[in-house]
Short mmCIF file of C-alpha atoms in Angstrom, two decimals:
data_model
loop_
_atom_site.label_atom_id
_atom_site.label_comp_id
_atom_site.label_asym_id
_atom_site.label_seq_id
_atom_site.Cartn_x
_atom_site.Cartn_y
_atom_site.Cartn_z
CA MET A 1071 45.37 5.04 31.09
CA ILE A 1072 41.73 4.69 30.05
CA LYS A 1073 40.75 6.54 26.91
CA ILE A 1074 37.13 7.73 26.88
CA HIS A 1075 35.56 8.38 23.48
CA HIS A 1076 33.04 11.06 24.41
CA LEU A 1077 30.28 12.37 22.20
CA GLY A 1078 29.28 15.87 23.24
CA HIS A 1079 26.01 16.11 25.18
CA ALA A 1080 25.76 12.34 25.51
CA GLN A 1081 25.61 9.67 28.18
CA SER A 1082 29.36 9.17 27.96
CA GLU A 1083 29.50 11.98 30.54
CA ARG A 1084 28.76 9.17 33.02
CA VAL A 1085 32.16 7.60 32.41
CA VAL A 1086 34.07 10.85 32.83
CA TRP A 1087 32.18 11.52 36.06
CA LEU A 1088 32.88 8.00 37.37
CA CYS A 1089 36.61 8.37 36.73
CA GLU A 1090 36.59 11.70 38.54
CA GLU A 1091 34.78 10.20 41.55
CA LEU A 1092 37.20 7.26 41.70
CA ASP A 1093 40.30 9.28 40.85
CA VAL A 1094 41.03 6.93 37.94
CA PRO A 1095 43.39 8.42 35.33
CA TYR A 1096 41.83 8.93 31.91
CA GLU A 1097 42.00 10.93 28.73
CA ILE A 1098 39.09 12.15 26.62
CA GLU A 1099 38.71 11.98 22.86
CA HIS A 1100 35.98 14.49 22.01
CA TYR A 1101 33.47 14.04 19.19
CA THR A 1102 30.85 16.52 17.98
CA ARG A 1103 27.32 15.67 16.84
CA ASP A 1104 26.31 16.28 13.25
CA PRO A 1105 24.66 19.73 13.32
CA VAL A 1106 21.72 18.57 11.20
CA THR A 1107 21.01 15.01 12.36
CA MET A 1108 22.46 15.41 15.89
CA LEU A 1109 23.93 11.93 15.46
CA SER A 1110 27.47 10.63 15.91
CA PRO A 1111 30.15 11.62 13.40
CA PRO A 1112 31.73 8.96 11.13
CA GLU A 1113 34.88 8.85 13.28
CA LEU A 1114 32.90 7.61 16.28
CA LYS A 1115 30.80 5.24 14.20
CA ALA A 1116 34.01 3.64 12.97
CA LEU A 1117 34.85 2.54 16.52
CA HIS A 1118 31.71 0.51 17.14
CA PRO A 1119 28.99 -0.87 14.82
CA LEU A 1120 26.25 1.06 16.65
CA GLY A 1121 28.17 4.31 16.43
CA ALA A 1122 27.17 5.34 19.93
CA ALA A 1123 29.04 6.74 22.91
CA PRO A 1124 30.50 5.90 25.30
CA VAL A 1125 33.31 3.70 24.10
CA ILE A 1126 36.45 3.22 26.13
CA GLU A 1127 39.87 1.81 25.39
CA ASP A 1128 41.85 0.20 28.19
CA GLY A 1129 45.01 -1.29 26.76
CA ASP A 1130 43.92 -3.74 24.08
CA LEU A 1131 40.31 -3.71 25.29
CA MET A 1132 37.61 -1.67 23.59
CA LEU A 1133 34.27 -1.63 25.41
CA ALA A 1134 30.91 0.03 24.73
CA GLU A 1135 27.64 0.33 26.72
CA SER A 1136 27.74 2.76 29.63
CA ALA A 1137 26.49 0.30 32.27
CA ALA A 1138 29.08 -2.29 31.25
CA ILE A 1139 31.81 0.36 31.23
CA VAL A 1140 30.82 1.66 34.68
CA GLU A 1141 30.90 -1.84 36.19
CA TYR A 1142 34.18 -2.64 34.44
CA ILE A 1143 35.93 0.48 35.74
CA ILE A 1144 34.61 0.00 39.28
CA VAL A 1145 35.82 -3.59 39.45
CA LYS A 1146 39.00 -3.28 37.39
CA HIS A 1147 40.26 0.12 38.51
CA GLY A 1148 38.10 1.37 41.38
CA GLY A 1149 38.55 -1.28 44.03
CA GLY A 1150 34.82 -1.93 44.08
CA ARG A 1151 34.02 1.57 45.32
CA LEU A 1152 30.58 3.08 44.55
CA LYS A 1153 29.12 -0.43 44.20
CA PRO A 1154 27.78 -1.89 47.48
CA GLY A 1155 28.56 -5.58 47.89
CA PRO A 1156 26.04 -8.35 48.62
CA GLU A 1157 26.84 -8.17 52.33
CA ARG A 1158 25.42 -4.64 52.46
CA PRO A 1159 21.74 -4.03 53.32
CA ASP A 1160 21.46 -1.58 50.39
CA TYR A 1161 22.77 -4.08 47.82
CA ALA A 1162 19.38 -4.91 46.27
CA ASP A 1163 18.41 -1.23 46.16
CA PHE A 1164 21.67 -0.45 44.40
CA LEU A 1165 21.07 -3.16 41.78
CA TYR A 1166 17.52 -2.01 41.18
CA TRP A 1167 18.31 1.66 40.67
CA PHE A 1168 21.54 1.01 38.77
CA HIS A 1169 19.57 -0.91 36.15
CA PHE A 1170 16.49 1.31 36.42
CA ALA A 1171 18.43 4.13 34.73
CA ASN A 1172 18.74 2.41 31.35
CA GLY A 1173 15.92 -0.07 31.83
CA ASN A 1174 13.10 2.34 32.68
CA LEU A 1175 14.03 6.01 33.01
CA GLN A 1176 15.94 6.61 29.80
CA PRO A 1177 13.59 4.51 27.60
CA ALA A 1178 10.54 6.29 29.05
CA ILE A 1179 11.99 9.69 28.19
CA GLY A 1180 13.16 8.45 24.80
CA ARG A 1181 9.72 7.15 23.83
CA VAL A 1182 8.15 10.53 24.60
CA LEU A 1183 10.86 12.23 22.54
CA PHE A 1184 10.29 10.02 19.52
CA MET A 1185 6.51 10.20 19.70
CA ARG A 1186 6.53 14.00 19.95
CA ARG A 1187 8.75 14.20 16.89
CA THR A 1188 6.09 12.43 14.85
CA GLY A 1189 3.90 15.53 15.14
CA LEU A 1190 1.03 13.71 16.84
CA PRO A 1191 -1.45 15.95 18.68
CA PRO A 1192 -0.96 16.06 22.47
CA ASP A 1193 -4.19 14.12 23.06
CA HIS A 1194 -3.27 11.26 20.74
CA PRO A 1195 -3.65 7.94 22.65
CA ALA A 1196 -0.15 6.72 21.78
CA LEU A 1197 1.50 9.92 22.96
CA ALA A 1198 -0.69 10.00 26.06
CA ALA A 1199 0.34 6.43 26.89
CA VAL A 1200 4.09 7.05 26.71
CA GLN A 1201 3.70 10.32 28.65
CA ALA A 1202 1.76 8.51 31.37
CA ARG A 1203 4.55 5.92 31.62
CA MET A 1204 7.17 8.63 31.97
CA ASP A 1205 5.10 10.36 34.65
CA ARG A 1206 4.89 7.10 36.64
CA VAL A 1207 8.65 6.60 36.37
CA LEU A 1208 9.36 10.11 37.66
CA ALA A 1209 6.80 9.70 40.45
CA LEU A 1210 8.52 6.49 41.56
CA MET A 1211 11.88 8.26 41.68
CA GLU A 1212 10.34 11.19 43.56
CA ALA A 1213 8.98 8.79 46.19
CA ARG A 1214 12.34 7.06 46.55
CA LEU A 1215 14.22 10.33 46.97
CA GLY A 1216 11.71 11.41 49.57
CA GLU A 1217 12.92 8.57 51.79
CA ALA A 1218 16.63 8.41 50.90
CA ALA A 1219 19.30 10.97 50.04
CA TYR A 1220 20.53 8.89 47.11
CA LEU A 1221 18.96 6.19 45.02
CA ALA A 1222 20.71 3.25 46.67
CA GLY A 1223 20.21 4.72 50.15
CA SER A 1224 22.11 7.15 52.33
CA GLU A 1225 25.34 6.94 50.31
CA PHE A 1226 26.17 8.14 46.80
CA SER A 1227 26.79 5.26 44.39
CA ALA A 1228 27.17 4.34 40.75
CA ALA A 1229 23.37 4.11 40.57
CA ASP A 1230 23.34 7.89 40.78
CA ILE A 1231 26.02 8.20 38.11
CA MET A 1232 23.90 6.07 35.79
CA THR A 1233 20.76 8.12 36.47
CA VAL A 1234 21.64 11.81 36.38
CA PHE A 1235 22.27 12.13 32.62
CA SER A 1236 18.61 11.37 31.87
CA LEU A 1237 17.43 14.05 34.30
CA THR A 1238 19.84 16.73 33.11
CA THR A 1239 21.60 16.58 29.73
CA MET A 1240 18.87 14.49 28.11
CA ARG A 1241 16.40 17.30 28.81
CA MET A 1242 18.17 19.31 26.12
CA PHE A 1243 16.61 16.92 23.60
CA GLN A 1244 13.35 16.22 25.44
CA PRO A 1245 12.42 19.10 27.77
CA PHE A 1246 10.28 18.19 30.75
CA ASP A 1247 9.39 20.08 33.89
CA LEU A 1248 10.63 18.87 37.27
CA THR A 1249 8.63 21.44 39.24
CA PRO A 1250 6.16 18.77 40.46
CA TYR A 1251 9.06 16.74 41.87
CA PRO A 1252 10.72 18.66 44.74
CA HIS A 1253 12.71 15.67 46.00
CA LEU A 1254 14.15 15.07 42.54
CA ARG A 1255 15.14 18.71 42.27
CA ALA A 1256 16.79 18.67 45.69
CA TYR A 1257 18.64 15.51 44.69
CA LEU A 1258 20.00 17.19 41.57
CA GLN A 1259 21.20 20.09 43.69
CA ARG A 1260 23.11 17.63 45.90
CA ILE A 1261 24.64 16.07 42.80
CA GLY A 1262 25.57 19.44 41.35
CA ALA A 1263 27.47 20.32 44.52
CA ARG A 1264 29.79 17.33 44.16
CA PRO A 1265 33.28 18.47 43.12
CA ALA A 1266 33.80 15.38 40.95
CA TYR A 1267 30.59 16.04 39.04
CA ARG A 1268 31.54 19.65 38.46
CA ARG A 1269 35.00 18.67 37.24
CA ALA A 1270 33.59 16.00 34.96
CA MET A 1271 31.09 18.31 33.31
CA SER A 1272 33.69 21.04 32.82
CA LYS A 1273 35.97 18.55 31.08
CA SER A 1274 33.42 16.61 29.05
CA ASP A 1275 31.07 19.43 28.02
CA PRO A 1276 32.51 22.83 28.96
CA ASP A 1277 29.88 24.56 26.81
CA LEU A 1278 27.01 23.03 28.79
CA THR A 1279 25.38 24.34 31.95
CA PRO A 1280 23.92 21.28 33.70
CA MET A 1281 20.13 21.41 34.08
CA LEU A 1282 19.96 20.85 37.82
CA ASP A 1283 16.48 22.26 38.52
#
């Protein structure tokens, strides 16, 4: 059975959700953020040099990095489900949006978060630049979801599992308004209606109400 080391209110929720979607057996080891720094506790840091979640154990294997973990579980335990193969017309779209989550979306939000914490005035050029980048990223996603129900196309996939954390839980740390993005908001409502997502959030973060609007 896979053991998921889950830091509360963190991107390790992706792994719990994936296992629920694939019906892969797992257990969760819960960790709580330091109340002052909001960082990982020493027990989680002892598992991996970067001290970040998620980390999984699968037999003798210990693996970090959410994208690597998601691919590993899909291939090793999920029979390739939620990952369109190269014979599928949506294969390239899947690859793009799967990697977009950690390659563009999450870094764009993170840069705004860090710059705002410096106390710079809202009109500072550096803050304005990172905000403009984030706005472009969200606009691109809004356009995509105006033409497809899910990021890879008409079917739900692991690209969606990789993406949703940044649009929901991450907004606890960096609030931003999705009112200008009706397709994004409708997409989050579709995600929130998925039984596997609801089960995953109730098990990983029962104290958290997902920010789905």
